[in-house]
């Protein structure tokens, strides 16, 4: 059974299947192909949790046997991966929602200021009417997620969720301090961030492991 432990807008997905797949992701001996599979599967499970209470509209349909009232999602959905590692979550989500629109946000870390700098942003036009799901597997310092949410809001987004695979407290606090209205969904919350900005124990560099660029 799935259970999300919720505290202050942070939803930690407590689920046996997720726990087992997280161990595949975290294991340093996991090859790229298995890493990709596990990340896609975890993405689907996280999306299932995050979408649990999305508003629906009553829709009249007819089954082969009788008319009935069905449901359709009340808002269009936009997935926005933060480049590049966010693309690893996108694959799985598109299996469940191939009709979703997709935006991209590219951020790099300035070596001097250590702050995220936006180098690419392409978002669907009707952002204000859509529900936006922002994707990044690792919520580490939280600065990229914070910047990405700021960007989304400046482009008109009002309904936003953030989905990651591993979060740490520093990252959660950073995002929450600037955007307390944004729900965070994660499969794990790890204790530490090391001096290089990696989550410990974490899973290493999510982008490198997903794209095989180690
Ligand atoms: N980005 C990663 O890919 N891994 C981390 O641990 C932190 C940021």
CSV table of C-alpha atoms and ligand atoms in Angstrom, one decimal:
chain,number,residue,atom,x,y,z
A,1,UNK,CA,0.0,0.0,0.0
A,2,UNK,CA,1.2,3.5,-0.8
A,3,UNK,CA,1.5,6.1,1.9
A,4,UNK,CA,2.8,9.5,1.6
A,5,UNK,CA,4.2,11.1,4.8
A,6,UNK,CA,3.2,14.7,4.6
A,7,UNK,CA,4.8,17.5,6.6
A,8,UNK,CA,4.6,21.2,5.7
A,9,UNK,CA,3.9,20.6,2.0
A,10,UNK,CA,6.5,17.9,1.7
A,11,UNK,CA,5.2,14.5,0.6
A,12,UNK,CA,7.6,11.6,1.2
A,13,UNK,CA,6.4,8.6,-0.7
A,14,UNK,CA,6.6,5.6,1.6
A,15,UNK,CA,6.1,2.6,-0.6
A,16,UNK,CA,7.7,-0.8,-0.6
A,17,UNK,CA,8.1,-0.9,-4.4
A,18,UNK,CA,9.6,2.6,-4.4
A,19,UNK,CA,12.0,1.5,-1.6
A,20,UNK,CA,13.2,-1.5,-3.6
A,21,UNK,CA,13.6,0.6,-6.8
A,22,UNK,CA,15.4,3.3,-4.9
A,23,UNK,CA,18.0,0.8,-3.8
A,24,UNK,CA,18.6,-0.1,-7.5
A,25,UNK,CA,19.1,3.6,-8.2
A,26,UNK,CA,21.4,4.2,-5.3
A,27,UNK,CA,23.6,1.1,-5.9
A,28,UNK,CA,26.8,2.3,-7.5
A,29,UNK,CA,27.1,-1.0,-9.5
A,30,UNK,CA,23.7,-0.5,-11.2
A,31,UNK,CA,24.3,-0.2,-15.0
A,32,UNK,CA,22.9,2.7,-17.0
A,33,UNK,CA,20.1,0.6,-18.5
A,34,UNK,CA,18.8,-0.6,-15.2
A,35,UNK,CA,19.2,2.9,-13.7
A,36,UNK,CA,17.0,4.4,-16.5
A,37,UNK,CA,14.4,1.7,-16.0
A,38,UNK,CA,14.2,2.3,-12.3
A,39,UNK,CA,14.1,6.0,-12.6
A,40,UNK,CA,11.2,5.8,-15.1
A,41,UNK,CA,9.3,3.5,-12.9
A,42,UNK,CA,9.8,5.7,-9.8
A,43,UNK,CA,8.7,8.7,-11.9
A,44,UNK,CA,5.4,6.9,-12.6
A,45,UNK,CA,4.9,6.1,-8.9
A,46,UNK,CA,5.7,9.7,-7.9
A,47,UNK,CA,3.3,11.0,-10.5
A,48,UNK,CA,0.6,8.7,-9.3
A,49,UNK,CA,0.9,10.2,-5.8
A,50,UNK,CA,1.2,13.8,-6.9
A,51,UNK,CA,-1.8,13.5,-9.1
A,52,UNK,CA,-4.0,11.9,-6.5
A,53,UNK,CA,-6.1,15.0,-5.9
A,54,UNK,CA,-5.9,16.8,-9.2
A,55,UNK,CA,-9.3,18.3,-9.9
A,56,UNK,CA,-11.5,16.4,-12.3
A,57,UNK,CA,-14.6,17.3,-14.3
A,58,UNK,CA,-17.7,15.1,-14.6
A,59,UNK,CA,-17.9,13.7,-18.2
A,60,UNK,CA,-20.8,11.8,-19.6
A,61,UNK,CA,-19.7,8.6,-21.3
A,62,UNK,CA,-21.3,5.4,-22.5
A,63,UNK,CA,-19.8,2.0,-21.7
A,64,UNK,CA,-20.8,-0.8,-24.1
A,65,UNK,CA,-23.5,-1.6,-21.5
A,66,UNK,CA,-24.8,1.7,-20.1
A,67,UNK,CA,-24.3,5.5,-19.9
A,68,UNK,CA,-22.4,6.7,-16.9
A,69,UNK,CA,-20.6,9.7,-15.5
A,70,UNK,CA,-16.9,9.5,-15.9
A,71,UNK,CA,-14.1,11.9,-15.2
A,72,UNK,CA,-11.6,14.0,-17.1
A,73,UNK,CA,-8.8,16.2,-15.7
A,74,UNK,CA,-10.0,19.7,-15.2
A,75,UNK,CA,-6.7,21.3,-16.3
A,76,UNK,CA,-4.2,20.6,-19.0
A,77,UNK,CA,-0.9,19.3,-17.6
A,78,UNK,CA,2.6,20.6,-18.4
A,79,UNK,CA,5.7,18.8,-17.4
A,80,UNK,CA,8.8,20.9,-17.0
A,81,UNK,CA,12.1,19.1,-16.6
A,82,UNK,CA,15.0,21.1,-15.3
A,83,UNK,CA,17.8,20.3,-17.8
A,84,UNK,CA,19.5,17.9,-17.9
A,85,UNK,CA,18.7,15.4,-15.2
A,86,UNK,CA,15.0,16.3,-15.1
A,87,UNK,CA,14.7,14.5,-18.5
A,88,UNK,CA,15.2,11.3,-16.7
A,89,UNK,CA,11.8,11.7,-14.9
A,90,UNK,CA,10.0,12.9,-18.0
A,91,UNK,CA,10.2,9.6,-19.8
A,92,UNK,CA,8.1,7.7,-17.2
A,93,UNK,CA,5.6,10.5,-16.8
A,94,UNK,CA,5.0,10.6,-20.6
A,95,UNK,CA,4.1,6.9,-20.5
A,96,UNK,CA,1.2,7.7,-18.2
A,97,UNK,CA,0.3,11.1,-19.7
A,98,UNK,CA,1.5,11.2,-23.3
A,99,UNK,CA,-0.9,14.1,-23.9
A,100,UNK,CA,0.9,16.4,-21.5
A,101,UNK,CA,2.6,19.5,-22.9
A,102,UNK,CA,6.3,19.9,-22.1
A,103,UNK,CA,8.4,22.9,-21.2
A,104,UNK,CA,12.1,23.0,-20.6
A,105,UNK,CA,14.2,25.1,-18.2
A,106,UNK,CA,18.0,25.0,-18.5
A,107,UNK,CA,20.1,26.2,-15.5
A,108,UNK,CA,23.8,26.1,-14.8
A,109,UNK,CA,25.7,27.1,-11.7
A,110,UNK,CA,27.8,30.2,-11.9
A,111,UNK,CA,31.3,29.2,-10.7
A,112,UNK,CA,31.8,32.5,-8.8
A,113,UNK,CA,28.4,33.3,-7.3
A,114,UNK,CA,27.4,29.6,-7.1
A,115,UNK,CA,23.9,30.8,-8.1
A,116,UNK,CA,21.9,29.2,-10.9
A,117,UNK,CA,21.9,31.0,-14.2
A,118,UNK,CA,19.1,30.5,-16.7
A,119,UNK,CA,20.4,29.6,-20.1
A,120,UNK,CA,17.3,28.1,-21.7
A,121,UNK,CA,13.6,28.5,-21.1
A,122,UNK,CA,10.8,27.4,-23.5
A,123,UNK,CA,7.4,27.0,-22.0
A,124,UNK,CA,4.0,26.2,-23.5
A,125,UNK,CA,1.8,29.3,-24.1
A,126,UNK,CA,-1.2,28.5,-21.8
A,127,UNK,CA,0.9,28.1,-18.7
A,128,UNK,CA,-1.6,30.2,-16.6
A,129,UNK,CA,-4.5,27.7,-17.3
A,130,UNK,CA,-2.3,24.6,-16.8
A,131,UNK,CA,-1.2,22.5,-13.9
A,132,UNK,CA,2.6,22.5,-14.0
A,133,UNK,CA,4.8,19.7,-12.7
A,134,UNK,CA,8.4,20.7,-12.3
A,135,UNK,CA,10.9,17.8,-12.5
A,136,UNK,CA,14.4,17.4,-11.1
A,137,UNK,CA,15.6,14.1,-9.6
A,138,UNK,CA,17.8,15.8,-6.9
A,139,UNK,CA,16.7,18.6,-4.6
A,140,UNK,CA,20.2,19.3,-3.3
A,141,UNK,CA,20.9,23.0,-2.5
A,142,UNK,CA,17.4,23.8,-3.7
A,143,UNK,CA,18.6,26.9,-5.7
A,144,UNK,CA,17.8,25.5,-9.1
A,145,UNK,CA,14.3,24.5,-8.1
A,146,UNK,CA,13.8,27.9,-6.4
A,147,UNK,CA,14.9,29.7,-9.6
A,148,UNK,CA,12.8,27.4,-11.8
A,149,UNK,CA,9.7,28.1,-9.7
A,150,UNK,CA,10.4,31.8,-9.8
A,151,UNK,CA,10.7,31.6,-13.6
A,152,UNK,CA,7.4,29.6,-13.9
A,153,UNK,CA,5.5,32.0,-11.8
A,154,UNK,CA,6.9,35.0,-13.7
A,155,UNK,CA,5.5,33.3,-16.9
A,156,UNK,CA,2.1,33.1,-15.3
A,157,UNK,CA,2.0,29.6,-13.7
A,158,UNK,CA,-0.2,29.5,-10.6
A,159,UNK,CA,-0.6,25.8,-10.1
A,160,UNK,CA,2.8,24.1,-9.6
A,161,UNK,CA,4.1,20.9,-8.0
A,162,UNK,CA,7.7,19.9,-7.7
A,163,UNK,CA,8.7,16.3,-8.0
A,164,UNK,CA,12.1,14.9,-7.2
A,165,UNK,CA,13.5,11.5,-6.3
A,166,UNK,CA,15.9,12.4,-3.5
A,167,UNK,CA,15.6,15.6,-1.4
A,168,UNK,CA,17.7,16.8,1.5
A,169,UNK,CA,16.7,19.2,4.3
A,170,UNK,CA,18.7,22.1,3.1
A,171,UNK,CA,17.1,22.0,-0.3
A,172,UNK,CA,13.7,21.6,1.1
A,173,UNK,CA,14.2,24.6,3.4
A,174,UNK,CA,15.6,26.7,0.6
A,175,UNK,CA,12.6,26.0,-1.7
A,176,UNK,CA,10.1,26.4,1.1
A,177,UNK,CA,11.6,29.7,2.3
A,178,UNK,CA,11.0,31.3,-1.1
A,179,UNK,CA,8.0,29.4,-2.4
A,180,UNK,CA,6.1,27.9,0.6
A,181,UNK,CA,3.1,27.3,-1.6
A,182,UNK,CA,4.8,24.7,-3.8
A,183,UNK,CA,4.2,21.1,-2.7
A,184,UNK,CA,7.3,18.9,-2.9
A,185,UNK,CA,7.0,15.1,-3.7
A,186,UNK,CA,10.0,12.9,-3.1
A,187,UNK,CA,10.8,9.2,-2.8
A,188,UNK,CA,13.5,9.9,-0.2
A,189,UNK,CA,14.8,12.5,2.1
A,190,UNK,CA,18.5,12.1,2.8
A,191,UNK,CA,20.4,13.7,5.7
A,192,UNK,CA,23.3,15.5,4.2
A,193,UNK,CA,24.8,17.6,1.4
A,194,UNK,CA,28.6,17.3,1.0
A,195,UNK,CA,31.0,20.2,0.1
A,196,UNK,CA,30.5,19.6,-3.6
A,197,UNK,CA,26.8,19.9,-3.4
A,198,UNK,CA,26.0,16.2,-3.6
A,199,UNK,CA,23.4,14.6,-1.5
A,200,UNK,CA,24.8,11.9,0.9
A,201,UNK,CA,24.1,9.0,0.7
A,202,UNK,CA,22.1,10.0,-2.4
A,203,UNK,CA,22.7,8.3,-5.7
A,204,UNK,CA,25.6,10.3,-7.3
A,205,UNK,CA,25.1,12.5,-10.3
A,206,UNK,CA,21.7,11.7,-11.6
A,207,UNK,CA,22.3,13.2,-15.0
A,208,UNK,CA,25.5,11.3,-15.5
A,209,UNK,CA,24.0,8.0,-14.4
A,210,UNK,CA,20.9,8.4,-16.5
A,211,UNK,CA,22.7,9.5,-19.7
A,212,UNK,CA,25.7,7.2,-19.2
A,213,UNK,CA,28.2,10.1,-19.1
A,214,UNK,CA,30.2,8.9,-16.1
B,1,LIG,N1,22.7,16.7,-8.4
B,1,LIG,C1,22.9,15.3,-8.6
B,1,LIG,O1,22.8,14.8,-9.7
B,1,LIG,N2,23.2,14.6,-7.5
B,1,LIG,C2,23.3,15.2,-6.3
B,1,LIG,O2,23.6,14.5,-5.3
B,1,LIG,C3,23.1,16.6,-6.2
B,1,LIG,C4,22.8,17.3,-7.3
